[in-house]
Every structure is written in C-alpha cells, then in structure tokens.
PDB file of C-alpha atoms in Angstrom:
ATOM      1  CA  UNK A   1     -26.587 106.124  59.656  1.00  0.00           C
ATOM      2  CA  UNK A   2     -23.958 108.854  59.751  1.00  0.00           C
ATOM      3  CA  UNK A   3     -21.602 108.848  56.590  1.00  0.00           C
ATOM      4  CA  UNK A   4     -17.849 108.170  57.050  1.00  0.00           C
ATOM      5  CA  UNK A   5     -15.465 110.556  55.854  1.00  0.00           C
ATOM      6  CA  UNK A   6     -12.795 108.748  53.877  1.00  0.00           C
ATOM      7  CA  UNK A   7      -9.005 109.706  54.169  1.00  0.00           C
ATOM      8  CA  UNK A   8      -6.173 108.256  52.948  1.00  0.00           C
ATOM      9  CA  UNK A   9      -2.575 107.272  54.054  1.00  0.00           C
ATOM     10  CA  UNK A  10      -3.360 106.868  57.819  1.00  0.00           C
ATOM     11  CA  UNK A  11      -3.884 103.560  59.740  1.00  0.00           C
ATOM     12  CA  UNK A  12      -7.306 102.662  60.172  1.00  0.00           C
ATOM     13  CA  UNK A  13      -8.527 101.921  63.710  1.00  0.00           C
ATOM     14  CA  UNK A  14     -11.972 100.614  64.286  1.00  0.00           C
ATOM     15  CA  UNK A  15     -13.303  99.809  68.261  1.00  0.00           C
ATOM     16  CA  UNK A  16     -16.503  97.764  68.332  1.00  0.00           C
ATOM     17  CA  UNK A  17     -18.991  98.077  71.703  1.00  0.00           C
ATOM     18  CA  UNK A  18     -21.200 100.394  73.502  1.00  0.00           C
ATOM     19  CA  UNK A  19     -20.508 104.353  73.400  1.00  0.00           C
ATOM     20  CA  UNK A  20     -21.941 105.425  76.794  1.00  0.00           C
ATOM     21  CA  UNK A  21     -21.517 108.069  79.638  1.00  0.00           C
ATOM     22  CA  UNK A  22     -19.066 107.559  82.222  1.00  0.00           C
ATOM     23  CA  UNK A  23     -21.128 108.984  85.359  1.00  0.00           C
ATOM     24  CA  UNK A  24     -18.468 110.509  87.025  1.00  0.00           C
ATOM     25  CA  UNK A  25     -18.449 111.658  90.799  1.00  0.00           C
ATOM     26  CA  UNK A  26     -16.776 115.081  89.042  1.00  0.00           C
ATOM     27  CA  UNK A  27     -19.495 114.877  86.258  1.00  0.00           C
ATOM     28  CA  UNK A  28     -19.934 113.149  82.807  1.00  0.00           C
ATOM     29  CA  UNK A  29     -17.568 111.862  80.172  1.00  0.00           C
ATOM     30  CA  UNK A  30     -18.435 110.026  77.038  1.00  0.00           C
ATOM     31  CA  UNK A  31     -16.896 106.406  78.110  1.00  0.00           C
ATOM     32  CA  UNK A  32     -16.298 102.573  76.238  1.00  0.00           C
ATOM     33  CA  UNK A  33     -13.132 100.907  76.051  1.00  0.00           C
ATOM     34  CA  UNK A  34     -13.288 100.438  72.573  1.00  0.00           C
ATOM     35  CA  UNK A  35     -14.509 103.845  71.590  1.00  0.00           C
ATOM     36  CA  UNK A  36     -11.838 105.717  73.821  1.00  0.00           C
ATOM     37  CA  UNK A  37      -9.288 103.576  72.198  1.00  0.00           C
ATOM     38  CA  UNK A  38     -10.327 104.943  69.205  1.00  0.00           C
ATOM     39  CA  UNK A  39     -10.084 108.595  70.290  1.00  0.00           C
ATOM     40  CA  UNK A  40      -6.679 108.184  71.611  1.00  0.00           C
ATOM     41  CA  UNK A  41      -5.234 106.291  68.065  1.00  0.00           C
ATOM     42  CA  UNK A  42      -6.755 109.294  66.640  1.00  0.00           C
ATOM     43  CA  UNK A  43      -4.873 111.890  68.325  1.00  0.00           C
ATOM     44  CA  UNK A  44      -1.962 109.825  67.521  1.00  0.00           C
ATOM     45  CA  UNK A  45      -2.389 109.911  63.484  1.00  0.00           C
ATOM     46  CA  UNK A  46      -4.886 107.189  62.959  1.00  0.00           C
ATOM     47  CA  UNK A  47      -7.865 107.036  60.818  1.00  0.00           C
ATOM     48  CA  UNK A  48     -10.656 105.974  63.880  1.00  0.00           C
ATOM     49  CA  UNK A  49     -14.243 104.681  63.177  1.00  0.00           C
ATOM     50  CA  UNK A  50     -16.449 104.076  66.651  1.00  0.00           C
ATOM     51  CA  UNK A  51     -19.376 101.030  65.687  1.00  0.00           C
ATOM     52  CA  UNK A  52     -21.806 101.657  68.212  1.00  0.00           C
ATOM     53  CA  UNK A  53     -25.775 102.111  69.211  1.00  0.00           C
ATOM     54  CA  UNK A  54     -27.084 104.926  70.564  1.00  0.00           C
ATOM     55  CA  UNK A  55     -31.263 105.960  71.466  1.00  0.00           C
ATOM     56  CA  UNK A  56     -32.932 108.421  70.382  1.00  0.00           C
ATOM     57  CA  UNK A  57     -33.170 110.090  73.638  1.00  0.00           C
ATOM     58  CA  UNK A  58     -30.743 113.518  74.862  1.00  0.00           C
ATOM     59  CA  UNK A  59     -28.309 111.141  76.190  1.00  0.00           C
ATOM     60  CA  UNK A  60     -27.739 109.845  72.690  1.00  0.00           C
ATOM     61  CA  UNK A  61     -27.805 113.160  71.077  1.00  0.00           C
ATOM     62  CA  UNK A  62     -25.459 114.577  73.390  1.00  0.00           C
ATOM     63  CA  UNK A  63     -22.732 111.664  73.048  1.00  0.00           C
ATOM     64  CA  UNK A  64     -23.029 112.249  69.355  1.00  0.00           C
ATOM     65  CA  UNK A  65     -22.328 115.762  70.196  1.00  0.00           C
ATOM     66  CA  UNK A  66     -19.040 114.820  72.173  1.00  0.00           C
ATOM     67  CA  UNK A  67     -18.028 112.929  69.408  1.00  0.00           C
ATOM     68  CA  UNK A  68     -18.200 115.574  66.570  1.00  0.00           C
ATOM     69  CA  UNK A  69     -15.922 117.905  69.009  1.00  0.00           C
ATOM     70  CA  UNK A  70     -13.393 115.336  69.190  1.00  0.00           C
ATOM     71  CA  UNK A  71     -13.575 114.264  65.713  1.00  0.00           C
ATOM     72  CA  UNK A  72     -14.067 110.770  65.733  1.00  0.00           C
ATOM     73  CA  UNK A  73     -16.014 109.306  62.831  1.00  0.00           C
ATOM     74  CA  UNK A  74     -18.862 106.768  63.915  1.00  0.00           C
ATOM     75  CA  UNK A  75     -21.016 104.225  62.448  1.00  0.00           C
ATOM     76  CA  UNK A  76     -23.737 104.932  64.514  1.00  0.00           C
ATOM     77  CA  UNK A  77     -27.176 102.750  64.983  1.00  0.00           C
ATOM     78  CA  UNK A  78     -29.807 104.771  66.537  1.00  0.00           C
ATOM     79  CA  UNK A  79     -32.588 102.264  67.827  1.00  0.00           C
ATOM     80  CA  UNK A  80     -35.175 102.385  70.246  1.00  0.00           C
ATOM     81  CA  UNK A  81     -33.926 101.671  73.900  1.00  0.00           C
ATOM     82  CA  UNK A  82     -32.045 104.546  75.955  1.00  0.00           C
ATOM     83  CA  UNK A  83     -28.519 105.076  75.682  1.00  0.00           C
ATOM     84  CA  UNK A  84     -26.094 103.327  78.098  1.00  0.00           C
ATOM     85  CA  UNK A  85     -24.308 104.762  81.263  1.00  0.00           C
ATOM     86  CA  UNK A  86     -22.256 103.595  83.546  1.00  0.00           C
ATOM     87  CA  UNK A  87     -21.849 104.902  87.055  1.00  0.00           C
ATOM     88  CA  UNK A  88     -17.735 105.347  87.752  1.00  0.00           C
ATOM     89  CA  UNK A  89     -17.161 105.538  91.969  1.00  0.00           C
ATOM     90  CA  UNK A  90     -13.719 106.126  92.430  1.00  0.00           C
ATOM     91  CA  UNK A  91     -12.160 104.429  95.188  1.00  0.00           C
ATOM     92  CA  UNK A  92      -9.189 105.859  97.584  1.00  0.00           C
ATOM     93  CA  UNK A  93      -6.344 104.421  95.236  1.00  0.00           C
ATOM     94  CA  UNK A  94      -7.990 105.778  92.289  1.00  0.00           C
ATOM     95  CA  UNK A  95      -8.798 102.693  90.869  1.00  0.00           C
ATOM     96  CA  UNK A  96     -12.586 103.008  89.288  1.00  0.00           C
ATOM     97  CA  UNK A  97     -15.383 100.857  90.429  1.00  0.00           C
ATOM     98  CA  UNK A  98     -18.293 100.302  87.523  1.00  0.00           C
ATOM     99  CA  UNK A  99     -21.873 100.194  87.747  1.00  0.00           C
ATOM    100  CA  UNK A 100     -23.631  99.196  84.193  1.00  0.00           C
ATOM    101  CA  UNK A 101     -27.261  99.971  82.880  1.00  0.00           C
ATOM    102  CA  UNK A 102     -27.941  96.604  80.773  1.00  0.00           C
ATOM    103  CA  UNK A 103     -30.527  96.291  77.982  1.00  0.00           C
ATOM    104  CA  UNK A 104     -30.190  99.673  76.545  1.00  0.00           C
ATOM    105  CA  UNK A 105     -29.838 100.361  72.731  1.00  0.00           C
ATOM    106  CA  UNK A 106     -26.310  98.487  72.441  1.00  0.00           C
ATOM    107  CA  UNK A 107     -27.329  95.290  73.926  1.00  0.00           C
ATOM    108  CA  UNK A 108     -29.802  95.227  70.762  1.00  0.00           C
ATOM    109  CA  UNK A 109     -27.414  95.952  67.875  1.00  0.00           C
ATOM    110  CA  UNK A 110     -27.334  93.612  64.865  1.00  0.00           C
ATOM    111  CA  UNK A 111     -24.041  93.707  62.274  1.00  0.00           C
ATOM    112  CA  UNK A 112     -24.530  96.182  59.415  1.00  0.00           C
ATOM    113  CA  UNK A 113     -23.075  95.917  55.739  1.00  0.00           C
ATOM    114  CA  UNK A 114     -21.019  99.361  56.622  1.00  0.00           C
ATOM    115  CA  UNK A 115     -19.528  97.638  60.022  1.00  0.00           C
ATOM    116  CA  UNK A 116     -17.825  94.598  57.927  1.00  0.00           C
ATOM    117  CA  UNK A 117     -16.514  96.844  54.828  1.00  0.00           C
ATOM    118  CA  UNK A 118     -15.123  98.810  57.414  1.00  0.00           C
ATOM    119  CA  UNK A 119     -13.418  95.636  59.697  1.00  0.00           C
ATOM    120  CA  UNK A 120     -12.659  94.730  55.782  1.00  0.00           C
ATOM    121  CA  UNK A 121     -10.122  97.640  55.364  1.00  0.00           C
ATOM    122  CA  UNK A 122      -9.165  97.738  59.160  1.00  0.00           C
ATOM    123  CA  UNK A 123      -5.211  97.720  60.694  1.00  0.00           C
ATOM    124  CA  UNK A 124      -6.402  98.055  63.760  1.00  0.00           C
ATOM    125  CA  UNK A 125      -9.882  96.689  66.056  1.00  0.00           C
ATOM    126  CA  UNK A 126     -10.182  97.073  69.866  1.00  0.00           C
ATOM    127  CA  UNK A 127     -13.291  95.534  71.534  1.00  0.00           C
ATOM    128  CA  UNK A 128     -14.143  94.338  75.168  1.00  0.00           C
ATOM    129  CA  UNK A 129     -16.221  91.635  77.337  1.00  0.00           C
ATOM    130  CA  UNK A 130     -18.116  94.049  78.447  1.00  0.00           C
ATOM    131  CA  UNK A 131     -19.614  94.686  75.045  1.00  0.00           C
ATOM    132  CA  UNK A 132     -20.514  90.933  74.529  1.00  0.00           C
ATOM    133  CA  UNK A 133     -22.930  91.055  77.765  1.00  0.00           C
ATOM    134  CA  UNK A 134     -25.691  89.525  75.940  1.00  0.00           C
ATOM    135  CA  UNK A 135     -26.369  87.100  72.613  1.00  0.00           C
ATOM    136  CA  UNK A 136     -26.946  89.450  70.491  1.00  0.00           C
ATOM    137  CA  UNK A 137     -24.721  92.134  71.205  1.00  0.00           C
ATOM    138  CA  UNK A 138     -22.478  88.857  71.235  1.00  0.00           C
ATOM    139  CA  UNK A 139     -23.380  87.674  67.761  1.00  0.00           C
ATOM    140  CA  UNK A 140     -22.492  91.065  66.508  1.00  0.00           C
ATOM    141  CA  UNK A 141     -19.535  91.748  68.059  1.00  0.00           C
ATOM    142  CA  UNK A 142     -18.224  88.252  66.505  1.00  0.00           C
ATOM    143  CA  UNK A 143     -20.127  88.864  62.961  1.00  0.00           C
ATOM    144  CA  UNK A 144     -17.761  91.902  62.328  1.00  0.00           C
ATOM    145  CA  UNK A 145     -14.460  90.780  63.676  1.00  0.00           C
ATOM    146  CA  UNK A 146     -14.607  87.693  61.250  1.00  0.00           C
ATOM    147  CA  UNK A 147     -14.148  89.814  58.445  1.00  0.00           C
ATOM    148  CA  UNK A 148     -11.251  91.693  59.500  1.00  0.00           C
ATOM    149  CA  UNK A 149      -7.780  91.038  57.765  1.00  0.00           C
ATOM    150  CA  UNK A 150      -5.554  88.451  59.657  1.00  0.00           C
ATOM    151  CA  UNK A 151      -2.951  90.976  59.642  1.00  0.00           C
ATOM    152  CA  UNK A 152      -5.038  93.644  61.631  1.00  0.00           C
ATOM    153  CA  UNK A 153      -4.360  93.911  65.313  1.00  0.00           C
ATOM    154  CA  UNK A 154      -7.457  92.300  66.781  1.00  0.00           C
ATOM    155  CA  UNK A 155      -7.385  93.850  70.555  1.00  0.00           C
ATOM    156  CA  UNK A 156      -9.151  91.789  73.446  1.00  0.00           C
ATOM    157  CA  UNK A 157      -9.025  94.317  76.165  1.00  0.00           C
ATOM    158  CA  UNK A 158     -10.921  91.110  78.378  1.00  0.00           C
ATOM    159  CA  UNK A 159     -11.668  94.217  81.287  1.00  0.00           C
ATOM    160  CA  UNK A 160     -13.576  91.712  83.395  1.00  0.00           C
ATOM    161  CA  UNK A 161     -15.657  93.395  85.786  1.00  0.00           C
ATOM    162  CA  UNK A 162     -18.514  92.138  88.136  1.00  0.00           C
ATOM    163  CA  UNK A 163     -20.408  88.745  86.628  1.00  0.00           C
ATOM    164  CA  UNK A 164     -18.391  89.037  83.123  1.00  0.00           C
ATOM    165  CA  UNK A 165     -15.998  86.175  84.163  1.00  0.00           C
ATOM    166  CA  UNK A 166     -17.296  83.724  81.650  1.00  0.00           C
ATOM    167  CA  UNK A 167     -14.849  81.169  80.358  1.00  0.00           C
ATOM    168  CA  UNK A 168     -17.156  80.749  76.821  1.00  0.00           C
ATOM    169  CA  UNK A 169     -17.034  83.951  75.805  1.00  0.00           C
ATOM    170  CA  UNK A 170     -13.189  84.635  76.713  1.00  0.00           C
ATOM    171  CA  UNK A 171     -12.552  81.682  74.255  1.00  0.00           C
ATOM    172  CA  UNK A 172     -14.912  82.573  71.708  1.00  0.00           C
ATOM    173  CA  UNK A 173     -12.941  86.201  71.194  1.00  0.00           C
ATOM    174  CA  UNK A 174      -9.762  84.617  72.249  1.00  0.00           C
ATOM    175  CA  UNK A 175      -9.816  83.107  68.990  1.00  0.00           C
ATOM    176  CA  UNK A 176     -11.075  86.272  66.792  1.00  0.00           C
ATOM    177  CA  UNK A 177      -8.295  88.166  68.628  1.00  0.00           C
ATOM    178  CA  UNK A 178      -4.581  87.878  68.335  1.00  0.00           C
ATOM    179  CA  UNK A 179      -3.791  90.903  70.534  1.00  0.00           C
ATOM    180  CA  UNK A 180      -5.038  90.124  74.393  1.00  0.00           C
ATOM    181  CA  UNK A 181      -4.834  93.050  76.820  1.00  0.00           C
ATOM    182  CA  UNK A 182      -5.458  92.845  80.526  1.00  0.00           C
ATOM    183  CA  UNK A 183      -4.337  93.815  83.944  1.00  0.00           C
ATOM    184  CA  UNK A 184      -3.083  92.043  86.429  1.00  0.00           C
ATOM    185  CA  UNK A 185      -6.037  91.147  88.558  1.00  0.00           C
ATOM    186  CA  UNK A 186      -7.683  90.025  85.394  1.00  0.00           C
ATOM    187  CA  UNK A 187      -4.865  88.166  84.671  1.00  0.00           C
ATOM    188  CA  UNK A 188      -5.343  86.150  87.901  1.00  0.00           C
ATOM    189  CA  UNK A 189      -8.913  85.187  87.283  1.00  0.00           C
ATOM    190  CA  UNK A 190      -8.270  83.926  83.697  1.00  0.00           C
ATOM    191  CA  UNK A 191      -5.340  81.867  85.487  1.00  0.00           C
ATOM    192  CA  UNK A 192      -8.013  80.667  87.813  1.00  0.00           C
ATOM    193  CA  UNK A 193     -10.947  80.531  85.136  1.00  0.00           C
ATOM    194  CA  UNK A 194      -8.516  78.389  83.009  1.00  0.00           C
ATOM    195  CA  UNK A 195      -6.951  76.159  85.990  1.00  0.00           C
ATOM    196  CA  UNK A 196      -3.024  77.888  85.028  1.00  0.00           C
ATOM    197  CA  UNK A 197      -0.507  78.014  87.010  1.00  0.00           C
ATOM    198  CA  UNK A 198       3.040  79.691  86.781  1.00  0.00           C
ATOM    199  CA  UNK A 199       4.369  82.615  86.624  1.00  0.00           C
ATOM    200  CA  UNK A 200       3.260  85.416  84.087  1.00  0.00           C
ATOM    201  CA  UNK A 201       5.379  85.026  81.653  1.00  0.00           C
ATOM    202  CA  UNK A 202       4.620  81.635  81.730  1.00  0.00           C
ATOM    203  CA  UNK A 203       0.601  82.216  81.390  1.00  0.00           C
ATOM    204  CA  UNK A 204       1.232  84.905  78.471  1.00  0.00           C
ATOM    205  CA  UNK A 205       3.135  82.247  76.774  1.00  0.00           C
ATOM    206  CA  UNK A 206       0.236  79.766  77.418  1.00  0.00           C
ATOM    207  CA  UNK A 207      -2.318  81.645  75.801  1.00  0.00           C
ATOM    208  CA  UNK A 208       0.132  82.685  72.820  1.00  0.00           C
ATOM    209  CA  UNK A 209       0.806  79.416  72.400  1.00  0.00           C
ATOM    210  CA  UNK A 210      -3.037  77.942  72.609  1.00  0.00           C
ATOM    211  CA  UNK A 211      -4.731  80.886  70.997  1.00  0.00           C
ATOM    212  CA  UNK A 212      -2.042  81.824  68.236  1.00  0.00           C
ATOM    213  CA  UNK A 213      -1.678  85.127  69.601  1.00  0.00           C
ATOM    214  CA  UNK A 214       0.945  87.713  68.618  1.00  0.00           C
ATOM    215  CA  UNK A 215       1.138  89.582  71.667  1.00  0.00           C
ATOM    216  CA  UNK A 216      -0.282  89.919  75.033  1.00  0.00           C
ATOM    217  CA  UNK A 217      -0.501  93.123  77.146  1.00  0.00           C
ATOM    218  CA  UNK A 218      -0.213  93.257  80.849  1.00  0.00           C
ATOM    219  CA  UNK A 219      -0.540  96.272  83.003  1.00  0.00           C
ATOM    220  CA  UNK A 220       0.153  96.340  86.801  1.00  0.00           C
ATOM    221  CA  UNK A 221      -1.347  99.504  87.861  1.00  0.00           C
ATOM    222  CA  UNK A 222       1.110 101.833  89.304  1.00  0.00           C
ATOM    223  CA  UNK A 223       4.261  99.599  89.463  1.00  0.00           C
ATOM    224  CA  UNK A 224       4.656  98.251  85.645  1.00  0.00           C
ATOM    225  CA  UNK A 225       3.302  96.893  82.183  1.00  0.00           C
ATOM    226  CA  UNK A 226       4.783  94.013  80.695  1.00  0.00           C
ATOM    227  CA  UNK A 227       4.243  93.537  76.963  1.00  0.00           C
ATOM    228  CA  UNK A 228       4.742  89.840  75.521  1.00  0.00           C
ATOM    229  CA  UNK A 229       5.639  88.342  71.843  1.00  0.00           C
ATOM    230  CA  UNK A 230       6.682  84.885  71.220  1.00  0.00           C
ATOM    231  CA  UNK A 231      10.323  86.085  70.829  1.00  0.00           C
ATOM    232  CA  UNK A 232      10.382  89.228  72.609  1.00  0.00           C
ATOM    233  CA  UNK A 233       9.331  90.630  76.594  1.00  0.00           C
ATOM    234  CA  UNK A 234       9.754  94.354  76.973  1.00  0.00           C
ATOM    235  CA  UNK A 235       8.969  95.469  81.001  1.00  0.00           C
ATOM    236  CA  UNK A 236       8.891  98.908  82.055  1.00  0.00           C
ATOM    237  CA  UNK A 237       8.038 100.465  85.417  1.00  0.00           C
ATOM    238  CA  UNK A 238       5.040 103.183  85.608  1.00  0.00           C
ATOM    239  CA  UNK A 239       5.951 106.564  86.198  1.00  0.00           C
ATOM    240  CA  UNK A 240       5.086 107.989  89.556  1.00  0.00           C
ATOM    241  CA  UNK A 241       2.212 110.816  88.687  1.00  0.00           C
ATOM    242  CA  UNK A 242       0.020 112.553  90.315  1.00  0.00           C
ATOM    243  CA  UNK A 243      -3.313 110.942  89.538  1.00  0.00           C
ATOM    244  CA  UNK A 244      -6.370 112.915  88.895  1.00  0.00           C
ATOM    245  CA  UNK A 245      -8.409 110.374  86.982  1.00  0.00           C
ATOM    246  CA  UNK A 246      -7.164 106.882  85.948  1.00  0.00           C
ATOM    247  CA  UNK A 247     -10.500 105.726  83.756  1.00  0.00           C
ATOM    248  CA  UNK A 248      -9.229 105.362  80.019  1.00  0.00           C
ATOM    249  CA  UNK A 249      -5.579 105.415  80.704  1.00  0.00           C
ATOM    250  CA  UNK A 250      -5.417 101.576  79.908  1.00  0.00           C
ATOM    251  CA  UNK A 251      -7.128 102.404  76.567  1.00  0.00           C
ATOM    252  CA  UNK A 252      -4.478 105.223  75.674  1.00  0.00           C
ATOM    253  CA  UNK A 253      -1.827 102.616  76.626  1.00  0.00           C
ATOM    254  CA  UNK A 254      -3.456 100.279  74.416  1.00  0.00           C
ATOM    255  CA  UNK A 255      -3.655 102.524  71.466  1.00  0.00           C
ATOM    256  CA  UNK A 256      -0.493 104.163  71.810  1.00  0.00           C
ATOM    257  CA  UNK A 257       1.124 100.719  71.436  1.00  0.00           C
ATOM    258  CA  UNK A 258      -0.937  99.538  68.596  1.00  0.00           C
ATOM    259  CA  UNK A 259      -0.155 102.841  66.860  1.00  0.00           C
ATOM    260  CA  UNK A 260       3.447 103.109  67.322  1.00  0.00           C
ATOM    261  CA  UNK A 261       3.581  99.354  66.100  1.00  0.00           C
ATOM    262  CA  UNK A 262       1.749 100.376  62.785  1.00  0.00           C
ATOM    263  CA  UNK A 263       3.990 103.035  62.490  1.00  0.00           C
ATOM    264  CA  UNK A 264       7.252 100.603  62.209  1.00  0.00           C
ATOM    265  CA  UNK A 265       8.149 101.359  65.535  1.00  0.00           C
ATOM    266  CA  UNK A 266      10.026  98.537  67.752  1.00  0.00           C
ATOM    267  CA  UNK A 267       8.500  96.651  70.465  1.00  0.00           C
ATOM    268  CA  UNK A 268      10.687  98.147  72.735  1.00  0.00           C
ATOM    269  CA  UNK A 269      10.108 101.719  71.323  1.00  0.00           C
ATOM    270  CA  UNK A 270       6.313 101.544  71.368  1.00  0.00           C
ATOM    271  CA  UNK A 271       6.184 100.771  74.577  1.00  0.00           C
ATOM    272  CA  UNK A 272       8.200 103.257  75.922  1.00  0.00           C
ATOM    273  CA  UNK A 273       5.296 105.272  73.807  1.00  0.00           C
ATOM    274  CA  UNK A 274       2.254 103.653  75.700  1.00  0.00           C
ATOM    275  CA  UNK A 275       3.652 104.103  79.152  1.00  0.00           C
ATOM    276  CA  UNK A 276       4.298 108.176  78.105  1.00  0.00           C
ATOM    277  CA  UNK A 277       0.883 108.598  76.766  1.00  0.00           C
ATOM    278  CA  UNK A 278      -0.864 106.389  79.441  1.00  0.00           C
ATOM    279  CA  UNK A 279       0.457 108.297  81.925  1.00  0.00           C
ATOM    280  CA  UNK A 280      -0.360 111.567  80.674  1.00  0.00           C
ATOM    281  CA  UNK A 281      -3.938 110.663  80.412  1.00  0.00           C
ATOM    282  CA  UNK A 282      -4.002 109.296  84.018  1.00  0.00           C
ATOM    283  CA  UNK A 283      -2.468 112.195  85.220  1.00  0.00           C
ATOM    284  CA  UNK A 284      -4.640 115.186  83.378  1.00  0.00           C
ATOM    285  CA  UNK A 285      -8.260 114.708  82.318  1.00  0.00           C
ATOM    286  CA  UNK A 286      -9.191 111.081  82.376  1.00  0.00           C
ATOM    287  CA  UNK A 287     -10.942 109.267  79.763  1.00  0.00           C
ATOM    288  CA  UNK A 288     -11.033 111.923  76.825  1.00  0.00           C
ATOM    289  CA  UNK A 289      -7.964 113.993  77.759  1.00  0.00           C
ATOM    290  CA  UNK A 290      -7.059 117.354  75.453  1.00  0.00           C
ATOM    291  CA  UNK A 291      -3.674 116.362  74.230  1.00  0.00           C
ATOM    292  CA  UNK A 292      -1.452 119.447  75.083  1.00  0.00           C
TER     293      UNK A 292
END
C-alpha cells in the first residue's frame, strides 16, 4: 500500500470508489466521481486521499502514474483483476453516455485499517452508486463511511446511470450521507423510485426531512443549480460556455462547494464558487483540467 504523506492545517477530503480510465472519443483520462472530486478539492487547498483498487496490469500502473503528476495522495489496493474503464460517447449536447467494465479489481475491494483512520480524521467524503455495483464493493463502501465524523460532509453524488436505479442501496447511503448531490434527471427517477410528487423544492425538503440531511445539491445542466438547506435555497443560472468536455464538471461543482463551505464561506458565496469552477472545467479540459 502506498504511504500517505501527512500535512497539516488543510481540510481533509477523502472520495471512496473505483479510479478508472475514462475512454474518451479524444483519448484517455483517469476518471471516478469520487476520485476527481478529490483532485478538484485539491487544487482548491484541500488535503485529498483517493481509496481505491487498482490491478496489477499497465492500466493500473499508468493511472498510478496520472495520479503522482497531479499530486493526489491514494490509498491504493492492488489485487488481482484488471483495472476498470469506462467507455465515455459523447452525445450532440455534450452530455456523456457511460459504458462500464464490471468485475474488475474494485468490485473486489475489502475495507482496510488505513481507509477508516483516514474517514476517522476526514472533513470531507464524496462517493457514488456507481461504486456500490456489487456486495462487496457495497460492504466496503459502507464499512468506511461509518467511521467518519458526523460533522464531515458525507457526499452522495447518487449519478444513476443504466441498471443502478436501486431503491435499497439509495437508502442504505442515504442514511451514511448527509450531503445528496444529483441532477435533474436523477432527481426525477428518485421522485419516481420513491413515489414523490411536488415540486423540487418540495422533494429536496422531503429527503432532508426523512434522511436528516444538511443539504442537497441539484444541477440542471446548462440552465441552473439549485443548492438546498433546511433554512436556506441559493439558485443560480449556468453560465453560457463554450463546451469542450462536460465529464467531471459536476464533481468540480461538488468540490468547489464543499471546499468553500469548509473554508467559512456562505451558502450563497460558495456557490457562486462551484458554478465559477464548474464551468471552467466544462469549458477547458474535462475531467482533470490544469487550473490556469
């Protein structure tokens, strides 16, 4: 297992699930929800740990590769399946359409003593559906986020995609999370999934109110993002930019609102911050963007 480097005096942000390649029709970036949230808090002043599983195969050597450019520290498990991809077609709009390679080294990760002391010590964890594919990367997923302090944000980002629309599971991290992020057609199949009806404001406050969540996170593509509390809404429309790559600008929105909010930022004020960096990201280099 690699060794963490410990700093001091920085927030520390932890995303939990599979570190994979995003097969690109352009090429190949290293890809995860969780992970690129990581990268992005990191540009941003955080301390960021990626918990992941990797092969031993070039795939997995050259991820760990990417990683040590961008500096992000990792708790890496290397175990004896391939590394994950996932093949990214980009439809007309922009909006990326996923194809998964299951089983691979994530899917067999178990929870480590290193993971937990690190959730232990955590401000910040991001983690997915996606992740949570099977039991055991299930179990694990779960195992760590039960140690992490209640006053951590503990980030859902639910990013349904093909068969993960599974009520169970949304619960079961429902209630380890108290952060849930989503967009708006996920939104619509957790109001379906759940049998809700209303408007959105009115199914954020459901699932505040039912899951004891401080905050949920709605993005609407290009038109706006709508960030909820119990006592406050902040809406703000999406800047008109010229897209070259929308895959990971939902995690930089995601992490530059966590991160402002660690920093003592207002609601209000870090999400002014998420819609600047999000669209930056969607507009430049995609996923892992070189912050300029």
């Amino acid at each position: 297992m690699e060794q963490m480097k410990q700093q001091n005096k920085k927030p520390v942000v932890v995303g939990i699930g599979e570190l994979l390649w995003d097969l690109l029709p352009t090429g190949k970036t290293a890809g995860g929800a969780p992970i690129n949230f990581v990268y992005h808090a990191s540009r941003l002043g955080a301390e960021g740990y990626a918990i992941s599983a990797i092969g031993d195969d070039d795939n997995g050597r050259d991820i760990l590769s990417e990683l040590d450019k961008y500096k992000i520290q990792y708790l890496i498990e290397k175990l004896p399946y391939p590394t994950g991809t996932v093949h990214v077609d980009i439809e007309d709009d922009g909006i990326p359409h996923y194809t998964i390679t299951e089983r691979v080294a994530w899917d067999h990760m178990s929870p480590t003593s290193d993971a937990v002391d690190l959730a232990e010590r955590a401000d910040a964890i991001c983690f997915g559906a996606l992740g949570q594919r099977c039991q055991q990367s299930r179990e694990t997923i779960q195992a760590i986020l039960s140690f992490a302090p209640d006053s951590a944000y503990r980030l859902f980002d639910i990013n349904l995609r093909q068969h993960y629309y599974n009520k169970v599971l949304i619960e079961e991290s429902l209630y380890l999370a108290n952060v849930l992020k989503m967009n708006d057609d996920e939104m619509s199949e957790l109001k379906n999934l759940f049998g809700l009806k209303g408007t959105e404001e009115e199914v954020a406050n459901w699932f505040m109110e039912n899951y004891n969540l401080r905050m949920v996170v709605l993005t609407a593509g290009a038109d706006y993002s709508t960030v909820y509390t119990p006592d406050e809404v902040s809406t703000l429309a999406t800047p008109k930019v010229d897209v070259a790559d929308t895959v990971g600008a939902g995690d930089a929105f995601s992490a530059a609102l966590v991160m402002s909010l660690l920093k003592g930022q207002t609601l209000r004020e870090a999400h002014e911050c998420a819609v600047k960096i999000s669209a930056f990201v969607c507009s430049h280099k995609g996923a892992w963007p070189a912050y300029e």
